[in-house]
PDB file of C-alpha atoms in Angstrom:
ATOM      1  CA  MET Z   1      95.447 142.100 122.805  1.00 72.00           C
ATOM      2  CA  ASP Z   2      91.959 142.802 124.126  1.00 76.00           C
ATOM      3  CA  PHE Z   3      91.167 139.083 123.971  1.00 74.00           C
ATOM      4  CA  LEU Z   4      93.342 138.567 127.049  1.00 80.00           C
ATOM      5  CA  ASN Z   5      90.760 140.441 129.098  1.00 82.00           C
ATOM      6  CA  TYR Z   6      88.365 137.517 128.781  1.00 82.00           C
ATOM      7  CA  ALA Z   7      88.731 134.532 131.074  1.00 86.00           C
ATOM      8  CA  PHE Z   8      87.562 132.042 128.433  1.00 84.00           C
ATOM      9  CA  MET Z   9      90.302 133.236 126.046  1.00 87.00           C
ATOM     10  CA  GLN Z  10      92.931 132.934 128.762  1.00 89.00           C
ATOM     11  CA  ARG Z  11      91.857 129.346 129.332  1.00 89.00           C
ATOM     12  CA  ALA Z  12      91.707 128.637 125.598  1.00 88.00           C
ATOM     13  CA  LEU Z  13      95.195 130.033 124.981  1.00 91.00           C
ATOM     14  CA  LEU Z  14      96.693 128.044 127.845  1.00 92.00           C
ATOM     15  CA  ALA Z  15      95.073 124.900 126.496  1.00 90.00           C
ATOM     16  CA  ALA Z  16      96.284 125.769 122.974  1.00 91.00           C
ATOM     17  CA  VAL Z  17      99.908 126.111 124.121  1.00 93.00           C
ATOM     18  CA  LEU Z  18      99.775 122.754 125.916  1.00 93.00           C
ATOM     19  CA  VAL Z  19      98.210 121.101 122.870  1.00 92.00           C
ATOM     20  CA  GLY Z  20     100.822 122.656 120.583  1.00 93.00           C
ATOM     21  CA  ILE Z  21     103.574 121.148 122.719  1.00 94.00           C
ATOM     22  CA  THR Z  22     102.171 117.700 123.433  1.00 93.00           C
ATOM     23  CA  ALA Z  23     100.709 116.748 120.048  1.00 93.00           C
ATOM     24  CA  PRO Z  24     103.992 116.959 118.056  1.00 93.00           C
ATOM     25  CA  ALA Z  25     105.912 115.514 121.027  1.00 93.00           C
ATOM     26  CA  VAL Z  26     103.948 112.275 120.641  1.00 93.00           C
ATOM     27  CA  GLY Z  27     103.521 112.552 116.892  1.00 92.00           C
ATOM     28  CA  ILE Z  28     107.241 112.331 116.188  1.00 92.00           C
ATOM     29  CA  TYR Z  29     107.254 108.757 117.499  1.00 92.00           C
ATOM     30  CA  LEU Z  30     104.074 107.821 115.642  1.00 90.00           C
ATOM     31  CA  VAL Z  31     105.514 109.111 112.366  1.00 89.00           C
ATOM     32  CA  GLN Z  32     108.658 107.005 112.842  1.00 87.00           C
ATOM     33  CA  ARG Z  33     106.532 103.942 113.666  1.00 84.00           C
ATOM     34  CA  ARG Z  34     104.443 104.422 110.476  1.00 82.00           C
ATOM     35  CA  GLN Z  35     101.359 104.908 112.669  1.00 80.00           C
ATOM     36  CA  ALA Z  36     100.456 108.417 111.616  1.00 78.00           C
ATOM     37  CA  LEU Z  37      96.721 107.699 111.699  1.00 78.00           C
ATOM     38  CA  MET Z  38      96.669 106.242 115.216  1.00 83.00           C
ATOM     39  CA  GLY Z  39      95.480 109.562 116.632  1.00 83.00           C
ATOM     40  CA  ASP Z  40      92.523 109.546 114.263  1.00 83.00           C
ATOM     41  CA  GLY Z  41      91.495 106.057 115.387  1.00 86.00           C
ATOM     42  CA  ILE Z  42      91.825 106.946 119.067  1.00 89.00           C
ATOM     43  CA  GLY Z  43      89.751 110.064 118.436  1.00 88.00           C
ATOM     44  CA  HIS Z  44      86.896 107.869 117.214  1.00 88.00           C
ATOM     45  CA  VAL Z  45      87.128 105.699 120.330  1.00 90.00           C
ATOM     46  CA  ALA Z  46      87.255 108.765 122.608  1.00 90.00           C
ATOM     47  CA  MET Z  47      83.773 109.732 121.419  1.00 90.00           C
ATOM     48  CA  THR Z  48      82.373 106.869 123.487  1.00 91.00           C
ATOM     49  CA  GLY Z  49      84.106 108.340 126.526  1.00 91.00           C
ATOM     50  CA  VAL Z  50      82.585 111.749 125.860  1.00 89.00           C
ATOM     51  CA  GLY Z  51      79.148 110.171 125.553  1.00 89.00           C
ATOM     52  CA  LEU Z  52      79.661 108.256 128.805  1.00 90.00           C
ATOM     53  CA  GLY Z  53      80.662 111.473 130.532  1.00 88.00           C
ATOM     54  CA  PHE Z  54      77.375 113.102 129.571  1.00 87.00           C
ATOM     55  CA  LEU Z  55      75.369 109.990 130.414  1.00 88.00           C
ATOM     56  CA  LEU Z  56      76.935 109.600 133.873  1.00 88.00           C
ATOM     57  CA  SER Z  57      77.108 113.364 134.553  1.00 85.00           C
ATOM     58  CA  THR Z  58      80.881 113.231 135.026  1.00 86.00           C
ATOM     59  CA  SER Z  59      83.767 115.045 133.344  1.00 85.00           C
ATOM     60  CA  PRO Z  60      83.798 114.143 129.628  1.00 86.00           C
ATOM     61  CA  VAL Z  61      87.547 114.842 129.510  1.00 87.00           C
ATOM     62  CA  TRP Z  62      88.457 112.324 132.209  1.00 91.00           C
ATOM     63  CA  MET Z  63      85.969 109.765 130.918  1.00 92.00           C
ATOM     64  CA  ALA Z  64      87.310 110.181 127.385  1.00 91.00           C
ATOM     65  CA  THR Z  65      90.822 109.697 128.760  1.00 91.00           C
ATOM     66  CA  ALA Z  66      89.873 106.394 130.406  1.00 93.00           C
ATOM     67  CA  VAL Z  67      88.092 105.070 127.305  1.00 93.00           C
ATOM     68  CA  SER Z  68      90.889 106.264 124.971  1.00 92.00           C
ATOM     69  CA  VAL Z  69      93.545 104.527 127.050  1.00 93.00           C
ATOM     70  CA  LEU Z  70      91.498 101.317 126.988  1.00 92.00           C
ATOM     71  CA  GLY Z  71      91.069 101.678 123.230  1.00 89.00           C
ATOM     72  CA  ALA Z  72      94.804 102.263 122.756  1.00 89.00           C
ATOM     73  CA  VAL Z  73      95.595  99.099 124.724  1.00 89.00           C
ATOM     74  CA  LEU Z  74      93.139  97.127 122.572  1.00 88.00           C
ATOM     75  CA  MET Z  75      94.726  98.553 119.429  1.00 84.00           C
ATOM     76  CA  GLU Z  76      98.156  97.340 120.527  1.00 82.00           C
ATOM     77  CA  LEU Z  77      96.800  93.903 121.430  1.00 83.00           C
ATOM     78  CA  ILE Z  78      95.152  93.660 118.017  1.00 81.00           C
ATOM     79  CA  ARG Z  79      98.415  94.705 116.376  1.00 76.00           C
ATOM     80  CA  TRP Z  80     100.300  91.981 118.249  1.00 78.00           C
ATOM     81  CA  TYR Z  81      97.836  89.132 117.863  1.00 76.00           C
ATOM     82  CA  GLY Z  82      95.394  90.174 115.113  1.00 67.00           C
ATOM     83  CA  ARG Z  83      97.454  88.960 112.162  1.00 60.00           C
ATOM     84  CA  THR Z  84      95.415  88.942 108.937  1.00 52.00           C
ATOM     85  CA  ARG Z  85      92.129  89.961 110.603  1.00 59.00           C
ATOM     86  CA  GLY Z  86      93.659  92.819 112.556  1.00 60.00           C
ATOM     87  CA  ASP Z  87      92.536  95.529 110.144  1.00 70.00           C
ATOM     88  CA  ILE Z  88      88.908  94.390 110.394  1.00 77.00           C
ATOM     89  CA  ALA Z  89      89.051  94.373 114.185  1.00 74.00           C
ATOM     90  CA  LEU Z  90      90.534  97.884 114.207  1.00 76.00           C
ATOM     91  CA  ALA Z  91      87.834  99.141 111.845  1.00 80.00           C
ATOM     92  CA  MET Z  92      85.121  97.765 114.117  1.00 83.00           C
ATOM     93  CA  LEU Z  93      86.802  99.365 117.134  1.00 82.00           C
ATOM     94  CA  PHE Z  94      87.033 102.777 115.466  1.00 83.00           C
ATOM     95  CA  TYR Z  95      83.544 102.928 114.017  1.00 85.00           C
ATOM     96  CA  GLY Z  96      82.047 101.264 117.077  1.00 88.00           C
ATOM     97  CA  GLY Z  97      83.594 103.983 119.200  1.00 87.00           C
ATOM     98  CA  MET Z  98      82.076 106.705 117.065  1.00 86.00           C
ATOM     99  CA  ALA Z  99      78.642 105.076 116.977  1.00 90.00           C
ATOM    100  CA  GLY Z 100      78.780 104.407 120.726  1.00 88.00           C
ATOM    101  CA  GLY Z 101      79.500 108.058 121.455  1.00 86.00           C
ATOM    102  CA  VAL Z 102      76.569 109.264 119.364  1.00 86.00           C
ATOM    103  CA  MET Z 103      74.223 106.726 120.943  1.00 89.00           C
ATOM    104  CA  LEU Z 104      75.269 107.420 124.554  1.00 88.00           C
ATOM    105  CA  ILE Z 105      75.041 111.178 124.269  1.00 84.00           C
ATOM    106  CA  ASN Z 106      71.522 110.892 122.881  1.00 84.00           C
ATOM    107  CA  LEU Z 107      70.579 108.649 125.825  1.00 85.00           C
ATOM    108  CA  ALA Z 108      71.921 111.209 128.309  1.00 81.00           C
ATOM    109  CA  PRO Z 109      69.361 113.531 129.962  1.00 80.00           C
ATOM    110  CA  GLY Z 110      69.025 116.582 127.758  1.00 71.00           C
ATOM    111  CA  GLY Z 111      71.707 115.261 125.437  1.00 66.00           C
ATOM    112  CA  SER Z 112      71.804 115.605 121.661  1.00 66.00           C
ATOM    113  CA  ASN Z 113      74.291 115.419 118.832  1.00 67.00           C
ATOM    114  CA  ALA Z 114      74.771 119.174 119.187  1.00 64.00           C
ATOM    115  CA  ASN Z 115      76.651 118.512 122.448  1.00 67.00           C
ATOM    116  CA  LEU Z 116      79.287 116.605 120.510  1.00 76.00           C
ATOM    117  CA  THR Z 117      80.165 119.472 118.172  1.00 78.00           C
ATOM    118  CA  SER Z 118      82.618 121.209 120.502  1.00 77.00           C
ATOM    119  CA  TYR Z 119      84.412 117.900 121.126  1.00 82.00           C
ATOM    120  CA  LEU Z 120      84.528 116.924 117.472  1.00 83.00           C
ATOM    121  CA  PHE Z 121      85.829 120.227 116.090  1.00 82.00           C
ATOM    122  CA  GLY Z 122      86.990 122.208 119.132  1.00 80.00           C
ATOM    123  CA  SER Z 123      85.503 125.275 120.793  1.00 80.00           C
ATOM    124  CA  LEU Z 124      86.970 128.290 122.563  1.00 73.00           C
ATOM    125  CA  SER Z 125      84.065 129.273 124.794  1.00 74.00           C
ATOM    126  CA  THR Z 126      83.487 125.799 126.244  1.00 76.00           C
ATOM    127  CA  VAL Z 127      86.974 125.304 127.753  1.00 82.00           C
ATOM    128  CA  SER Z 128      86.189 125.401 131.480  1.00 83.00           C
ATOM    129  CA  SER Z 129      88.507 125.732 134.474  1.00 87.00           C
ATOM    130  CA  SER Z 130      88.125 122.025 135.209  1.00 86.00           C
ATOM    131  CA  ASP Z 131      89.063 121.263 131.590  1.00 84.00           C
ATOM    132  CA  VAL Z 132      92.225 123.350 131.937  1.00 89.00           C
ATOM    133  CA  THR Z 133      93.154 121.508 135.140  1.00 90.00           C
ATOM    134  CA  ALA Z 134      92.686 118.147 133.439  1.00 88.00           C
ATOM    135  CA  ILE Z 135      94.638 119.285 130.369  1.00 89.00           C
ATOM    136  CA  CYS Z 136      97.556 120.485 132.542  1.00 92.00           C
ATOM    137  CA  VAL Z 137      97.753 117.175 134.420  1.00 92.00           C
ATOM    138  CA  LEU Z 138      97.518 115.088 131.242  1.00 91.00           C
ATOM    139  CA  ALA Z 139     100.031 117.285 129.384  1.00 92.00           C
ATOM    140  CA  ALA Z 140     102.528 116.867 132.243  1.00 94.00           C
ATOM    141  CA  PHE Z 141     102.222 113.080 131.883  1.00 94.00           C
ATOM    142  CA  VAL Z 142     102.748 113.257 128.111  1.00 93.00           C
ATOM    143  CA  LEU Z 143     105.871 115.422 128.422  1.00 93.00           C
ATOM    144  CA  LEU Z 144     107.266 113.248 131.205  1.00 94.00           C
ATOM    145  CA  VAL Z 145     107.015 110.182 128.955  1.00 93.00           C
ATOM    146  CA  THR Z 146     108.088 111.714 125.633  1.00 92.00           C
ATOM    147  CA  LEU Z 147     111.099 113.553 127.086  1.00 92.00           C
ATOM    148  CA  GLY Z 148     112.097 111.250 129.921  1.00 91.00           C
ATOM    149  CA  LEU Z 149     112.068 108.105 127.757  1.00 90.00           C
ATOM    150  CA  ARG Z 150     113.015 109.702 124.451  1.00 89.00           C
ATOM    151  CA  ARG Z 151     116.043 107.455 123.816  1.00 90.00           C
ATOM    152  CA  GLN Z 152     114.139 104.251 124.504  1.00 91.00           C
ATOM    153  CA  LEU Z 153     111.078 105.329 122.518  1.00 90.00           C
ATOM    154  CA  PHE Z 154     113.266 106.447 119.632  1.00 89.00           C
ATOM    155  CA  ALA Z 155     115.076 103.104 119.547  1.00 90.00           C
ATOM    156  CA  VAL Z 156     111.814 101.140 119.490  1.00 89.00           C
ATOM    157  CA  SER Z 157     110.304 103.440 116.862  1.00 87.00           C
ATOM    158  CA  GLN Z 158     113.297 102.989 114.558  1.00 85.00           C
ATOM    159  CA  ASP Z 159     113.883  99.228 114.815  1.00 84.00           C
ATOM    160  CA  GLU Z 160     111.927  96.986 117.163  1.00 84.00           C
ATOM    161  CA  GLU Z 161     114.138  93.962 116.573  1.00 86.00           C
ATOM    162  CA  PHE Z 162     117.325  95.862 117.339  1.00 86.00           C
ATOM    163  CA  ALA Z 163     115.731  97.382 120.442  1.00 86.00           C
ATOM    164  CA  ARG Z 164     114.658  93.917 121.614  1.00 89.00           C
ATOM    165  CA  VAL Z 165     118.196  92.557 121.150  1.00 89.00           C
ATOM    166  CA  THR Z 166     119.609  95.378 123.267  1.00 88.00           C
ATOM    167  CA  GLY Z 167     117.314  94.365 126.116  1.00 88.00           C
ATOM    168  CA  LEU Z 168     114.643  97.055 125.908  1.00 89.00           C
ATOM    169  CA  PRO Z 169     111.082  96.076 126.929  1.00 91.00           C
ATOM    170  CA  VAL Z 170     109.691  96.598 123.444  1.00 88.00           C
ATOM    171  CA  ARG Z 171     106.093  95.607 124.119  1.00 88.00           C
ATOM    172  CA  ALA Z 172     105.898  97.737 127.250  1.00 90.00           C
ATOM    173  CA  LEU Z 173     107.315 100.742 125.387  1.00 91.00           C
ATOM    174  CA  ASN Z 174     104.921 100.202 122.462  1.00 89.00           C
ATOM    175  CA  LEU Z 175     102.040 100.074 124.917  1.00 90.00           C
ATOM    176  CA  LEU Z 176     103.256 103.218 126.670  1.00 91.00           C
ATOM    177  CA  THR Z 177     103.480 105.039 123.322  1.00 90.00           C
ATOM    178  CA  ALA Z 178      99.888 104.059 122.493  1.00 90.00           C
ATOM    179  CA  VAL Z 179      98.645 105.153 125.930  1.00 92.00           C
ATOM    180  CA  THR Z 180     100.509 108.464 125.631  1.00 93.00           C
ATOM    181  CA  ALA Z 181      98.933 109.047 122.212  1.00 91.00           C
ATOM    182  CA  ALA Z 182      95.504 108.366 123.736  1.00 91.00           C
ATOM    183  CA  VAL Z 183      96.140 110.890 126.507  1.00 92.00           C
ATOM    184  CA  THR Z 184      97.294 113.442 123.927  1.00 91.00           C
ATOM    185  CA  VAL Z 185      94.055 113.050 121.983  1.00 90.00           C
ATOM    186  CA  THR Z 186      92.013 113.943 125.057  1.00 87.00           C
ATOM    187  CA  VAL Z 187      94.351 116.854 125.810  1.00 86.00           C
ATOM    188  CA  ALA Z 188      93.739 118.280 122.347  1.00 86.00           C
ATOM    189  CA  MET Z 189      90.040 117.577 121.864  1.00 86.00           C
ATOM    190  CA  ARG Z 190      88.783 120.775 123.528  1.00 81.00           C
ATOM    191  CA  VAL Z 191      90.910 122.974 121.253  1.00 83.00           C
ATOM    192  CA  VAL Z 192      91.373 121.077 117.982  1.00 86.00           C
ATOM    193  CA  GLY Z 193      88.610 118.487 118.172  1.00 85.00           C
ATOM    194  CA  LEU Z 194      88.660 114.688 118.082  1.00 86.00           C
ATOM    195  CA  LEU Z 195      88.307 114.474 114.306  1.00 81.00           C
ATOM    196  CA  LEU Z 196      91.209 116.837 113.586  1.00 86.00           C
ATOM    197  CA  VAL Z 197      93.723 116.122 116.351  1.00 87.00           C
ATOM    198  CA  SER Z 198      95.637 113.566 114.276  1.00 88.00           C
ATOM    199  CA  ALA Z 199      96.697 116.315 111.861  1.00 90.00           C
ATOM    200  CA  LEU Z 200      98.317 118.286 114.679  1.00 91.00           C
ATOM    201  CA  MET Z 201     100.208 115.187 115.789  1.00 91.00           C
ATOM    202  CA  VAL Z 202     101.600 114.414 112.327  1.00 92.00           C
ATOM    203  CA  VAL Z 203     101.814 117.494 110.075  1.00 93.00           C
ATOM    204  CA  PRO Z 204     104.146 119.618 112.291  1.00 94.00           C
ATOM    205  CA  VAL Z 205     106.547 116.669 112.428  1.00 93.00           C
ATOM    206  CA  ALA Z 206     106.404 116.232 108.657  1.00 92.00           C
ATOM    207  CA  ALA Z 207     107.020 119.967 108.243  1.00 92.00           C
ATOM    208  CA  ALA Z 208     109.998 119.899 110.618  1.00 92.00           C
ATOM    209  CA  GLN Z 209     111.515 116.966 108.722  1.00 90.00           C
ATOM    210  CA  GLN Z 210     111.749 119.186 105.650  1.00 88.00           C
ATOM    211  CA  LEU Z 211     114.429 121.206 107.437  1.00 86.00           C
ATOM    212  CA  SER Z 212     116.269 118.656 109.559  1.00 82.00           C
ATOM    213  CA  ARG Z 213     117.016 114.941 109.844  1.00 79.00           C
ATOM    214  CA  SER Z 214     118.236 115.208 113.440  1.00 86.00           C
ATOM    215  CA  PHE Z 215     115.785 113.858 116.001  1.00 87.00           C
ATOM    216  CA  THR Z 216     116.411 116.629 118.531  1.00 89.00           C
ATOM    217  CA  VAL Z 217     116.189 119.454 116.000  1.00 91.00           C
ATOM    218  CA  THR Z 218     113.101 117.921 114.390  1.00 92.00           C
ATOM    219  CA  PHE Z 219     111.476 117.618 117.824  1.00 93.00           C
ATOM    220  CA  VAL Z 220     112.168 121.279 118.678  1.00 94.00           C
ATOM    221  CA  ILE Z 221     111.007 122.607 115.299  1.00 94.00           C
ATOM    222  CA  ALA Z 222     107.838 120.472 115.369  1.00 94.00           C
ATOM    223  CA  VAL Z 223     106.921 121.720 118.847  1.00 95.00           C
ATOM    224  CA  ALA Z 224     107.620 125.316 117.797  1.00 95.00           C
ATOM    225  CA  ILE Z 225     105.334 124.888 114.776  1.00 95.00           C
ATOM    226  CA  GLY Z 226     102.679 123.274 116.970  1.00 94.00           C
ATOM    227  CA  VAL Z 227     102.658 126.133 119.468  1.00 95.00           C
ATOM    228  CA  ALA Z 228     102.705 128.769 116.717  1.00 95.00           C
ATOM    229  CA  VAL Z 229      99.740 127.327 114.803  1.00 94.00           C
ATOM    230  CA  THR Z 230      97.603 126.552 117.874  1.00 93.00           C
ATOM    231  CA  VAL Z 231      98.048 130.034 119.341  1.00 93.00           C
ATOM    232  CA  SER Z 232      97.587 131.724 115.949  1.00 94.00           C
ATOM    233  CA  GLY Z 233      94.550 129.589 115.164  1.00 92.00           C
ATOM    234  CA  THR Z 234      92.971 130.321 118.546  1.00 91.00           C
ATOM    235  CA  ILE Z 235      93.428 134.080 118.140  1.00 92.00           C
ATOM    236  CA  THR Z 236      92.173 133.970 114.546  1.00 92.00           C
ATOM    237  CA  SER Z 237      89.126 132.006 115.678  1.00 89.00           C
ATOM    238  CA  TYR Z 238      88.325 134.701 118.243  1.00 87.00           C
ATOM    239  CA  TYR Z 239      88.517 137.608 115.809  1.00 89.00           C
ATOM    240  CA  GLU Z 240      87.029 135.945 112.721  1.00 88.00           C
ATOM    241  CA  ASP Z 241      84.450 133.735 114.495  1.00 85.00           C
ATOM    242  CA  VAL Z 242      85.600 130.581 112.714  1.00 86.00           C
ATOM    243  CA  PRO Z 243      86.051 127.044 114.142  1.00 86.00           C
ATOM    244  CA  PRO Z 244      89.376 126.829 116.020  1.00 87.00           C
ATOM    245  CA  GLY Z 245      90.109 123.226 115.068  1.00 87.00           C
ATOM    246  CA  ALA Z 246      89.734 123.774 111.329  1.00 89.00           C
ATOM    247  CA  THR Z 247      91.702 127.026 111.515  1.00 91.00           C
ATOM    248  CA  ILE Z 248      94.592 125.370 113.370  1.00 92.00           C
ATOM    249  CA  VAL Z 249      94.779 122.444 110.961  1.00 92.00           C
ATOM    250  CA  LEU Z 250      94.724 124.707 107.883  1.00 94.00           C
ATOM    251  CA  LEU Z 251      97.507 126.837 109.367  1.00 94.00           C
ATOM    252  CA  THR Z 252      99.500 123.674 110.059  1.00 94.00           C
ATOM    253  CA  ILE Z 253      99.140 122.524 106.448  1.00 95.00           C
ATOM    254  CA  ALA Z 254     100.129 126.011 105.257  1.00 95.00           C
ATOM    255  CA  ALA Z 255     103.272 125.808 107.413  1.00 93.00           C
ATOM    256  CA  PHE Z 256     104.103 122.434 105.872  1.00 94.00           C
ATOM    257  CA  ILE Z 257     103.710 123.799 102.336  1.00 93.00           C
ATOM    258  CA  ALA Z 258     105.823 126.865 103.133  1.00 92.00           C
ATOM    259  CA  LEU Z 259     108.648 124.857 104.701  1.00 91.00           C
ATOM    260  CA  THR Z 260     108.601 122.357 101.830  1.00 89.00           C
ATOM    261  CA  ALA Z 261     108.897 125.193  99.314  1.00 88.00           C
ATOM    262  CA  LEU Z 262     111.782 126.627 101.346  1.00 85.00           C
ATOM    263  CA  ALA Z 263     113.599 123.321 101.830  1.00 80.00           C
ATOM    264  CA  THR Z 264     113.567 122.177  98.184  1.00 76.00           C
ATOM    265  CA  PRO Z 265     115.904 124.860  96.751  1.00 75.00           C
ATOM    266  CA  LEU Z 266     118.138 124.631  99.827  1.00 70.00           C
ATOM    267  CA  ALA Z 267     118.532 120.865  99.302  1.00 67.00           C
ATOM    268  CA  ARG Z 268     119.369 121.390  95.624  1.00 73.00           C
ATOM    269  CA  ARG Z 269     121.931 124.052  96.516  1.00 72.00           C
ATOM    270  CA  ARG Z 270     123.613 121.749  99.037  1.00 66.00           C
ATOM    271  CA  ALA Z 271     123.673 118.929  96.469  1.00 68.00           C
ATOM    272  CA  ARG Z 272     125.330 121.196  93.857  1.00 73.00           C
ATOM    273  CA  ALA Z 273     127.869 122.404  96.420  1.00 71.00           C
ATOM    274  CA  ALA Z 274     128.721 118.817  97.381  1.00 69.00           C
ATOM    275  CA  ALA Z 275     129.110 117.842  93.729  1.00 71.00           C
ATOM    276  CA  ALA Z 276     131.365 120.835  93.045  1.00 73.00           C
ATOM    277  CA  ALA Z 277     133.577 119.991  96.037  1.00 70.00           C
ATOM    278  CA  GLN Z 278     134.172 116.411  94.832  1.00 64.00           C
ATOM    279  CA  PRO Z 279     137.628 115.862  93.256  1.00 60.00           C
ATOM    280  CA  ALA Z 280     137.516 115.581  89.472  1.00 53.00           C
ATOM    281  CA  GLY Z 281     139.416 112.286  89.392  1.00 52.00           C
ATOM    282  CA  ASP Z 282     137.124 110.516  91.865  1.00 51.00           C
ATOM    283  CA  PRO Z 283     133.876 109.633  90.068  1.00 51.00           C
ATOM    284  CA  ALA Z 284     130.779 109.276  92.224  1.00 48.00           C
ATOM    285  CA  GLU Z 285     130.223 105.653  91.262  1.00 45.00           C
ATOM    286  CA  CYS Z 286     133.655 104.644  92.601  1.00 42.00           C
ATOM    287  CA  SER Z 287     133.445 106.521  95.885  1.00 44.00           C
ATOM    288  CA  ILE Z 288     133.052 104.620  99.123  1.00 42.00           C
ATOM    289  CA  PRO Z 289     129.771 105.443 100.866  1.00 48.00           C
ATOM    290  CA  ALA Z 290     129.912 106.689 104.419  1.00 46.00           C
ATOM    291  CA  ALA Z 291     129.090 104.231 107.151  1.00 46.00           C
ATOM    292  CA  ARG Z 292     125.451 104.176 108.110  1.00 45.00           C
ATOM    293  CA  GLY Z 293     124.199 104.155 111.622  1.00 44.00           C
ATOM    294  CA  ALA Z 294     120.926 102.714 112.917  1.00 42.00           C
ATOM    295  CA  GLY Z 295     119.497 106.159 113.418  1.00 44.00           C
ATOM    296  CA  GLU Z 296     120.418 107.695 110.056  1.00 46.00           C
ATOM    297  CA  GLU Z 297     116.837 108.514 109.029  1.00 45.00           C
ATOM    298  CA  ILE Z 298     116.473 110.857 111.944  1.00 46.00           C
ATOM    299  CA  GLY Z 299     119.680 111.016 113.959  1.00 49.00           C
ATOM    300  CA  VAL Z 300     119.471 111.051 117.751  1.00 53.00           C
TER     301      VAL Z 300
END
């Protein structure tokens, strides 16, 4: 526990805990919306914000937040109105964001591509007190949205048409989800890195779904996995001198593999038990299926 004696590790661990909570909290909605790679696209756009921060001598975190939110809004507008050319427009937005970040940081006084490394892949020693303050504020916003509006966001993520019929403001909620994902990317970039943050938003959710189909239980398990891997990866990075972002993502994938291996025999055992409990005179093909609800895939 000697790492707790260092201020930079205290800041890094606090940031890691917040990232471990917020990334799966947003990711569970993205997975349901079939937008698992949205975080990766926003991460590309956020690079322009980082470059602007260096060029204008302002906080790269706050500047990346502003640019990411703008990029998320553009992504939603393209999704609504882009039709057949939407994928091309998104590709130009993503790669333009990456190229813009590289160009701007090289135009900044004393800037070079080396300055981008800690933002692309994460870094423990570069998490400053101002970064922690920004991360705390942004994480509070993410949790306020993902927990306070969980029923509405879940309904829109499951079935937009049904949510629209019930009177929910579908477009506003879609836009809020995209903005929250953009904020989460900037929360995580100092620990995991812009190029790897999408994995932390998606893989813990996929791992949790191996054990539960309930929305609440999946949410709790995904957050628990997120916190466990971010803290473990940060500590491992300190002792082994390896990149924190890559370490966290590899641990997350390992957790997914382990839970999948654990869930498979349990599912088979439950299936055999259900088959054994079925009356002999009631063949499966004649049985009446149970009624399905709108939220069967992941129950609320």
